[in-house]
Amino acid sequence: MDAFTKACAWLFPQYCQLCAQPLSGGQQVCAHCIKAFNGINTDLEEDLLLRADIQRQFPLRYIDSLQALDWYRPPLSTWLKQYKYQQRMYRQVAISSLLSHYFAQLATQPSWHWPHLVAPIPLAPSRLVWRGFNQVVRLWQDALPPQLFVTNLLERHHSTRAQARLGARQRRKNLAQAFNLKADVHNLDIALVDDVLTTGATLDSAAKLLKAAGARSVSAWVVCLTAKT
Ligand SMILES: [Zn+2]
């Protein structure tokens, strides 16, 4: 194997990341594993906030409905970390293919409707420079139908301290007026997308702003929910 082939194999392995079956065509999870993936919403609820266990854990006041692929646990927790912090792009391809299948299934439900706009929670400017790009955009853009373009609807207007080290109350305080809205959202259905929902404070404060600006509904779509221990 020459160096170039080795590099390609490292960047984009040629086997399923769940069952190790050989794959071609740039896929990272085989069709069987995509179908068999057992995530958080096996009953295909149109809104995870209808589940008492989830509603109790995430007191989201401004979010009308919630979707998540799984709890924050392997393999997705590992894949997300390797994508975000080690730039393993093939992990993004794998996560996006699972998300894509999940939302395609949700969309077969009679009550389902796609939102008008899909928007990521923006990163603080300093973190954006460090990581180079908003990885959440890539994750979701590859997962959703092509007509649903992930749009930067919100921007942070001052540097917010890294959220991970703060408690829920401090997060809310820190987030008050953290965002600017860049477009008219009057009467629109918006989906806010993120990778991991921890307390929900960030999503809720963004949703509050969108509702105040006249949005008809705000959904939150995340890859993983962090279970409270
Ligand atoms: Zn497989």
PDB file of C-alpha atoms and ligand atoms in Angstrom:
ATOM      1  CA  MET A   1       0.000   0.000   0.000  1.00  0.00           C
ATOM      2  CA  ASP A   2       1.532   3.349  -0.965  1.00  0.00           C
ATOM      3  CA  ALA A   3       1.413   6.388   1.306  1.00  0.00           C
ATOM      4  CA  PHE A   4      -1.429   8.005  -0.624  1.00  0.00           C
ATOM      5  CA  THR A   5      -3.619   4.889  -0.424  1.00  0.00           C
ATOM      6  CA  LYS A   6      -2.838   4.586   3.272  1.00  0.00           C
ATOM      7  CA  ALA A   7      -3.800   8.223   3.855  1.00  0.00           C
ATOM      8  CA  CYS A   8      -7.068   7.731   1.962  1.00  0.00           C
ATOM      9  CA  ALA A   9      -7.870   4.613   3.963  1.00  0.00           C
ATOM     10  CA  TRP A  10      -7.282   6.551   7.184  1.00  0.00           C
ATOM     11  CA  LEU A  11      -9.388   9.501   6.036  1.00  0.00           C
ATOM     12  CA  PHE A  12     -12.187   7.388   4.619  1.00  0.00           C
ATOM     13  CA  PRO A  13     -12.098   3.741   5.650  1.00  0.00           C
ATOM     14  CA  GLN A  14     -13.682   1.283   3.223  1.00  0.00           C
ATOM     15  CA  TYR A  15     -15.717  -0.655   5.760  1.00  0.00           C
ATOM     16  CA  CYS A  16     -18.872  -0.231   7.844  1.00  0.00           C
ATOM     17  CA  GLN A  17     -18.083   1.520  11.121  1.00  0.00           C
ATOM     18  CA  LEU A  18     -20.580  -0.655  12.983  1.00  0.00           C
ATOM     19  CA  CYS A  19     -20.129  -4.172  11.583  1.00  0.00           C
ATOM     20  CA  ALA A  20     -16.781  -3.818   9.722  1.00  0.00           C
ATOM     21  CA  GLN A  21     -18.244  -5.238   6.519  1.00  0.00           C
ATOM     22  CA  PRO A  22     -16.360  -3.949   3.435  1.00  0.00           C
ATOM     23  CA  LEU A  23     -18.088  -0.977   1.774  1.00  0.00           C
ATOM     24  CA  SER A  24     -17.600   1.062  -1.350  1.00  0.00           C
ATOM     25  CA  GLY A  25     -18.802   4.365  -2.733  1.00  0.00           C
ATOM     26  CA  GLY A  26     -17.866   6.515   0.251  1.00  0.00           C
ATOM     27  CA  GLN A  27     -20.480   5.023   2.572  1.00  0.00           C
ATOM     28  CA  GLN A  28     -19.436   4.646   6.207  1.00  0.00           C
ATOM     29  CA  VAL A  29     -22.335   2.629   7.602  1.00  0.00           C
ATOM     30  CA  CYS A  30     -23.860  -0.273   5.670  1.00  0.00           C
ATOM     31  CA  ALA A  31     -27.553  -0.337   4.749  1.00  0.00           C
ATOM     32  CA  HIS A  32     -28.229  -3.151   7.192  1.00  0.00           C
ATOM     33  CA  CYS A  33     -26.681  -1.298  10.166  1.00  0.00           C
ATOM     34  CA  ILE A  34     -28.457   1.938   9.238  1.00  0.00           C
ATOM     35  CA  LYS A  35     -31.786   0.107   9.324  1.00  0.00           C
ATOM     36  CA  ALA A  36     -30.962  -1.824  12.488  1.00  0.00           C
ATOM     37  CA  PHE A  37     -29.682   1.201  14.446  1.00  0.00           C
ATOM     38  CA  ASN A  38     -31.564   1.314  17.719  1.00  0.00           C
ATOM     39  CA  GLY A  39     -31.682   4.920  18.867  1.00  0.00           C
ATOM     40  CA  ILE A  40     -33.750   6.900  21.323  1.00  0.00           C
ATOM     41  CA  ASN A  41     -37.001   7.041  19.368  1.00  0.00           C
ATOM     42  CA  THR A  42     -37.868   3.494  18.325  1.00  0.00           C
ATOM     43  CA  ASP A  43     -41.621   4.289  18.246  1.00  0.00           C
ATOM     44  CA  LEU A  44     -41.016   7.266  15.915  1.00  0.00           C
ATOM     45  CA  GLU A  45     -42.718   9.785  18.205  1.00  0.00           C
ATOM     46  CA  GLU A  46     -43.276  13.031  16.343  1.00  0.00           C
ATOM     47  CA  ASP A  47     -42.038  14.887  19.419  1.00  0.00           C
ATOM     48  CA  LEU A  48     -39.758  13.455  22.111  1.00  0.00           C
ATOM     49  CA  LEU A  49     -41.076  16.039  24.579  1.00  0.00           C
ATOM     50  CA  LEU A  50     -44.275  13.962  24.659  1.00  0.00           C
ATOM     51  CA  ARG A  51     -42.257  11.416  26.613  1.00  0.00           C
ATOM     52  CA  ALA A  52     -42.436  12.134  30.344  1.00  0.00           C
ATOM     53  CA  ASP A  53     -38.862  10.951  31.031  1.00  0.00           C
ATOM     54  CA  ILE A  54     -37.466  13.363  28.468  1.00  0.00           C
ATOM     55  CA  GLN A  55     -39.722  16.286  29.349  1.00  0.00           C
ATOM     56  CA  ARG A  56     -38.639  15.969  32.982  1.00  0.00           C
ATOM     57  CA  GLN A  57     -34.972  16.121  32.095  1.00  0.00           C
ATOM     58  CA  PHE A  58     -35.157  18.998  29.639  1.00  0.00           C
ATOM     59  CA  PRO A  59     -37.410  21.847  30.760  1.00  0.00           C
ATOM     60  CA  LEU A  60     -37.549  23.587  27.378  1.00  0.00           C
ATOM     61  CA  ARG A  61     -39.959  26.490  27.612  1.00  0.00           C
ATOM     62  CA  TYR A  62     -39.719  27.851  24.089  1.00  0.00           C
ATOM     63  CA  ILE A  63     -39.142  24.670  22.098  1.00  0.00           C
ATOM     64  CA  ASP A  64     -42.295  23.183  20.554  1.00  0.00           C
ATOM     65  CA  SER A  65     -40.872  19.798  19.658  1.00  0.00           C
ATOM     66  CA  LEU A  66     -37.678  17.838  20.071  1.00  0.00           C
ATOM     67  CA  GLN A  67     -35.938  15.200  17.976  1.00  0.00           C
ATOM     68  CA  ALA A  68     -32.765  13.278  18.769  1.00  0.00           C
ATOM     69  CA  LEU A  69     -31.080  10.279  17.249  1.00  0.00           C
ATOM     70  CA  ASP A  70     -29.872   8.763  20.521  1.00  0.00           C
ATOM     71  CA  TRP A  71     -28.708   9.351  24.054  1.00  0.00           C
ATOM     72  CA  TYR A  72     -25.138  10.583  24.384  1.00  0.00           C
ATOM     73  CA  ARG A  73     -23.507   7.141  24.447  1.00  0.00           C
ATOM     74  CA  PRO A  74     -21.313   5.025  22.177  1.00  0.00           C
ATOM     75  CA  PRO A  75     -21.032   4.781  19.294  1.00  0.00           C
ATOM     76  CA  LEU A  76     -22.350   8.319  18.683  1.00  0.00           C
ATOM     77  CA  SER A  77     -20.588   9.948  21.655  1.00  0.00           C
ATOM     78  CA  THR A  78     -17.252   8.548  20.435  1.00  0.00           C
ATOM     79  CA  TRP A  79     -17.922   9.467  16.817  1.00  0.00           C
ATOM     80  CA  LEU A  80     -18.925  13.035  17.711  1.00  0.00           C
ATOM     81  CA  LYS A  81     -15.768  13.560  19.761  1.00  0.00           C
ATOM     82  CA  GLN A  82     -13.540  12.175  17.036  1.00  0.00           C
ATOM     83  CA  TYR A  83     -15.231  14.325  14.425  1.00  0.00           C
ATOM     84  CA  LYS A  84     -15.159  17.521  16.465  1.00  0.00           C
ATOM     85  CA  TYR A  85     -11.787  17.277  18.129  1.00  0.00           C
ATOM     86  CA  GLN A  86      -9.749  15.014  15.870  1.00  0.00           C
ATOM     87  CA  GLN A  87     -11.209  16.072  12.495  1.00  0.00           C
ATOM     88  CA  ARG A  88     -12.090  12.493  11.545  1.00  0.00           C
ATOM     89  CA  MET A  89     -14.401  13.417   8.714  1.00  0.00           C
ATOM     90  CA  TYR A  90     -15.539   9.853   8.101  1.00  0.00           C
ATOM     91  CA  ARG A  91     -17.249   9.946  11.499  1.00  0.00           C
ATOM     92  CA  GLN A  92     -19.337  12.871  10.229  1.00  0.00           C
ATOM     93  CA  VAL A  93     -20.346  10.852   7.165  1.00  0.00           C
ATOM     94  CA  ALA A  94     -21.414   7.983   9.438  1.00  0.00           C
ATOM     95  CA  ILE A  95     -23.450  10.182  11.800  1.00  0.00           C
ATOM     96  CA  SER A  96     -25.092  12.046   8.906  1.00  0.00           C
ATOM     97  CA  SER A  97     -26.165   8.790   7.262  1.00  0.00           C
ATOM     98  CA  LEU A  98     -27.861   7.623  10.484  1.00  0.00           C
ATOM     99  CA  LEU A  99     -29.547  11.023  10.885  1.00  0.00           C
ATOM    100  CA  SER A 100     -30.652  10.997   7.270  1.00  0.00           C
ATOM    101  CA  HIS A 101     -32.357   7.615   7.646  1.00  0.00           C
ATOM    102  CA  TYR A 102     -33.969   8.642  10.936  1.00  0.00           C
ATOM    103  CA  PHE A 103     -35.503  11.820   9.506  1.00  0.00           C
ATOM    104  CA  ALA A 104     -36.600  10.034   6.330  1.00  0.00           C
ATOM    105  CA  GLN A 105     -38.539   7.637   8.574  1.00  0.00           C
ATOM    106  CA  LEU A 106     -40.043  10.482  10.618  1.00  0.00           C
ATOM    107  CA  ALA A 107     -41.118  12.148   7.387  1.00  0.00           C
ATOM    108  CA  THR A 108     -43.272   9.133   6.499  1.00  0.00           C
ATOM    109  CA  GLN A 109     -45.501   9.889   9.512  1.00  0.00           C
ATOM    110  CA  PRO A 110     -48.740  11.621   8.436  1.00  0.00           C
ATOM    111  CA  SER A 111     -48.343  14.359  11.064  1.00  0.00           C
ATOM    112  CA  TRP A 112     -44.807  15.262  10.007  1.00  0.00           C
ATOM    113  CA  HIS A 113     -44.001  18.487   8.229  1.00  0.00           C
ATOM    114  CA  TRP A 114     -40.602  19.901   7.391  1.00  0.00           C
ATOM    115  CA  PRO A 115     -39.787  23.381   8.734  1.00  0.00           C
ATOM    116  CA  HIS A 116     -39.256  26.418   6.512  1.00  0.00           C
ATOM    117  CA  LEU A 117     -35.774  27.050   7.866  1.00  0.00           C
ATOM    118  CA  VAL A 118     -33.077  24.995   9.552  1.00  0.00           C
ATOM    119  CA  ALA A 119     -30.541  26.961  11.587  1.00  0.00           C
ATOM    120  CA  PRO A 120     -27.516  25.943  13.639  1.00  0.00           C
ATOM    121  CA  ILE A 121     -26.718  27.306  17.071  1.00  0.00           C
ATOM    122  CA  PRO A 122     -23.780  29.560  16.216  1.00  0.00           C
ATOM    123  CA  LEU A 123     -20.399  29.070  17.799  1.00  0.00           C
ATOM    124  CA  ALA A 124     -18.733  31.935  19.596  1.00  0.00           C
ATOM    125  CA  PRO A 125     -16.374  33.724  17.147  1.00  0.00           C
ATOM    126  CA  SER A 126     -13.234  32.621  18.976  1.00  0.00           C
ATOM    127  CA  ARG A 127     -14.244  28.960  18.838  1.00  0.00           C
ATOM    128  CA  LEU A 128     -15.174  29.246  15.166  1.00  0.00           C
ATOM    129  CA  VAL A 129     -11.665  30.386  14.292  1.00  0.00           C
ATOM    130  CA  TRP A 130     -10.080  27.646  16.337  1.00  0.00           C
ATOM    131  CA  ARG A 131     -12.069  24.847  14.770  1.00  0.00           C
ATOM    132  CA  GLY A 132     -12.118  26.397  11.313  1.00  0.00           C
ATOM    133  CA  PHE A 133     -15.815  25.908  10.614  1.00  0.00           C
ATOM    134  CA  ASN A 134     -19.106  25.142  12.314  1.00  0.00           C
ATOM    135  CA  GLN A 135     -19.085  21.350  12.262  1.00  0.00           C
ATOM    136  CA  VAL A 136     -22.740  21.173  13.187  1.00  0.00           C
ATOM    137  CA  VAL A 137     -23.694  22.718   9.822  1.00  0.00           C
ATOM    138  CA  ARG A 138     -21.862  19.998   7.915  1.00  0.00           C
ATOM    139  CA  LEU A 139     -23.357  17.251  10.051  1.00  0.00           C
ATOM    140  CA  TRP A 140     -26.916  18.351   9.379  1.00  0.00           C
ATOM    141  CA  GLN A 141     -26.565  19.586   5.806  1.00  0.00           C
ATOM    142  CA  ASP A 142     -25.489  16.123   4.715  1.00  0.00           C
ATOM    143  CA  ALA A 143     -28.378  14.526   6.617  1.00  0.00           C
ATOM    144  CA  LEU A 144     -31.362  16.586   5.479  1.00  0.00           C
ATOM    145  CA  PRO A 145     -33.229  16.723   2.157  1.00  0.00           C
ATOM    146  CA  PRO A 146     -31.366  19.058  -0.243  1.00  0.00           C
ATOM    147  CA  GLN A 147     -34.172  21.640  -0.324  1.00  0.00           C
ATOM    148  CA  LEU A 148     -33.631  22.224   3.406  1.00  0.00           C
ATOM    149  CA  PHE A 149     -30.518  24.322   3.376  1.00  0.00           C
ATOM    150  CA  VAL A 150     -28.938  24.883   6.789  1.00  0.00           C
ATOM    151  CA  THR A 151     -28.950  28.678   7.149  1.00  0.00           C
ATOM    152  CA  ASN A 152     -26.984  30.828   9.561  1.00  0.00           C
ATOM    153  CA  LEU A 153     -29.960  32.617  11.026  1.00  0.00           C
ATOM    154  CA  LEU A 154     -28.412  33.557  14.341  1.00  0.00           C
ATOM    155  CA  GLU A 155     -25.116  35.107  15.313  1.00  0.00           C
ATOM    156  CA  ARG A 156     -23.551  35.645  18.676  1.00  0.00           C
ATOM    157  CA  HIS A 157     -23.076  39.301  19.399  1.00  0.00           C
ATOM    158  CA  HIS A 158     -20.684  39.007  22.238  1.00  0.00           C
ATOM    159  CA  SER A 159     -18.245  36.386  23.320  1.00  0.00           C
ATOM    160  CA  THR A 160     -19.975  33.924  25.600  1.00  0.00           C
ATOM    161  CA  ARG A 161     -17.779  31.914  27.915  1.00  0.00           C
ATOM    162  CA  ALA A 162     -17.394  28.233  27.115  1.00  0.00           C
ATOM    163  CA  GLN A 163     -20.691  26.715  28.229  1.00  0.00           C
ATOM    164  CA  ALA A 164     -19.368  23.317  29.238  1.00  0.00           C
ATOM    165  CA  ARG A 165     -17.897  24.531  32.519  1.00  0.00           C
ATOM    166  CA  LEU A 166     -21.020  26.359  33.694  1.00  0.00           C
ATOM    167  CA  GLY A 167     -24.085  25.142  35.592  1.00  0.00           C
ATOM    168  CA  ALA A 168     -27.622  25.498  34.222  1.00  0.00           C
ATOM    169  CA  ARG A 169     -28.417  28.742  36.014  1.00  0.00           C
ATOM    170  CA  GLN A 170     -25.141  30.360  34.998  1.00  0.00           C
ATOM    171  CA  ARG A 171     -25.675  29.207  31.438  1.00  0.00           C
ATOM    172  CA  ARG A 172     -29.038  30.945  31.229  1.00  0.00           C
ATOM    173  CA  LYS A 173     -27.594  34.135  32.662  1.00  0.00           C
ATOM    174  CA  ASN A 174     -24.639  33.940  30.317  1.00  0.00           C
ATOM    175  CA  LEU A 175     -26.921  33.380  27.355  1.00  0.00           C
ATOM    176  CA  ALA A 176     -29.297  36.247  27.980  1.00  0.00           C
ATOM    177  CA  GLN A 177     -29.157  38.341  24.812  1.00  0.00           C
ATOM    178  CA  ALA A 178     -26.373  36.228  23.382  1.00  0.00           C
ATOM    179  CA  PHE A 179     -27.825  36.123  19.857  1.00  0.00           C
ATOM    180  CA  ASN A 180     -28.711  38.454  16.999  1.00  0.00           C
ATOM    181  CA  LEU A 181     -31.259  37.434  14.431  1.00  0.00           C
ATOM    182  CA  LYS A 182     -30.142  37.875  10.799  1.00  0.00           C
ATOM    183  CA  ALA A 183     -33.416  37.334   8.906  1.00  0.00           C
ATOM    184  CA  ASP A 184     -37.171  37.770   9.136  1.00  0.00           C
ATOM    185  CA  VAL A 185     -38.766  34.689  10.705  1.00  0.00           C
ATOM    186  CA  HIS A 186     -42.336  35.955  10.987  1.00  0.00           C
ATOM    187  CA  ASN A 187     -44.832  33.089  10.698  1.00  0.00           C
ATOM    188  CA  LEU A 188     -42.132  30.558   9.836  1.00  0.00           C
ATOM    189  CA  ASP A 189     -41.489  27.110  11.277  1.00  0.00           C
ATOM    190  CA  ILE A 190     -37.859  26.889  12.336  1.00  0.00           C
ATOM    191  CA  ALA A 191     -35.734  23.916  13.344  1.00  0.00           C
ATOM    192  CA  LEU A 192     -32.670  24.654  15.453  1.00  0.00           C
ATOM    193  CA  VAL A 193     -29.964  22.034  15.029  1.00  0.00           C
ATOM    194  CA  ASP A 194     -27.089  21.117  17.309  1.00  0.00           C
ATOM    195  CA  ASP A 195     -24.909  18.135  18.103  1.00  0.00           C
ATOM    196  CA  VAL A 196     -25.525  17.494  21.805  1.00  0.00           C
ATOM    197  CA  LEU A 197     -28.318  18.729  24.059  1.00  0.00           C
ATOM    198  CA  THR A 198     -27.005  19.024  27.601  1.00  0.00           C
ATOM    199  CA  THR A 199     -29.214  21.365  29.616  1.00  0.00           C
ATOM    200  CA  GLY A 200     -31.020  22.880  26.657  1.00  0.00           C
ATOM    201  CA  ALA A 201     -30.354  26.403  27.912  1.00  0.00           C
ATOM    202  CA  THR A 202     -28.652  27.482  24.688  1.00  0.00           C
ATOM    203  CA  LEU A 203     -31.390  26.128  22.435  1.00  0.00           C
ATOM    204  CA  ASP A 204     -34.109  27.529  24.656  1.00  0.00           C
ATOM    205  CA  SER A 205     -32.673  31.024  24.652  1.00  0.00           C
ATOM    206  CA  ALA A 206     -32.326  30.947  20.852  1.00  0.00           C
ATOM    207  CA  ALA A 207     -35.925  29.711  20.595  1.00  0.00           C
ATOM    208  CA  LYS A 208     -37.100  32.504  22.879  1.00  0.00           C
ATOM    209  CA  LEU A 209     -35.571  35.056  20.534  1.00  0.00           C
ATOM    210  CA  LEU A 210     -37.162  33.417  17.468  1.00  0.00           C
ATOM    211  CA  LYS A 211     -40.585  33.317  19.118  1.00  0.00           C
ATOM    212  CA  ALA A 212     -40.286  36.974  20.123  1.00  0.00           C
ATOM    213  CA  ALA A 213     -39.531  37.752  16.455  1.00  0.00           C
ATOM    214  CA  GLY A 214     -42.738  36.055  15.340  1.00  0.00           C
ATOM    215  CA  ALA A 215     -41.665  32.500  14.460  1.00  0.00           C
ATOM    216  CA  ARG A 216     -44.690  30.195  14.317  1.00  0.00           C
ATOM    217  CA  SER A 217     -42.913  27.184  15.777  1.00  0.00           C
ATOM    218  CA  VAL A 218     -39.419  26.251  16.889  1.00  0.00           C
ATOM    219  CA  SER A 219     -38.220  22.650  16.933  1.00  0.00           C
ATOM    220  CA  ALA A 220     -34.927  21.426  18.302  1.00  0.00           C
ATOM    221  CA  TRP A 221     -33.105  18.652  16.435  1.00  0.00           C
ATOM    222  CA  VAL A 222     -29.977  17.229  18.016  1.00  0.00           C
ATOM    223  CA  VAL A 223     -27.817  14.193  17.453  1.00  0.00           C
ATOM    224  CA  CYS A 224     -27.692  13.198  21.138  1.00  0.00           C
ATOM    225  CA  LEU A 225     -29.392  13.968  24.425  1.00  0.00           C
ATOM    226  CA  THR A 226     -27.256  13.876  27.547  1.00  0.00           C
ATOM    227  CA  ALA A 227     -29.041  11.756  30.151  1.00  0.00           C
ATOM    228  CA  LYS A 228     -28.973  13.193  33.669  1.00  0.00           C
ATOM    229  CA  THR A 229     -27.289  10.771  36.003  1.00  0.00           C
TER     230      THR A 229
HETATM  231 ZN    ZN B   1     -22.724  -2.557   8.998  1.00  0.00          ZN
END
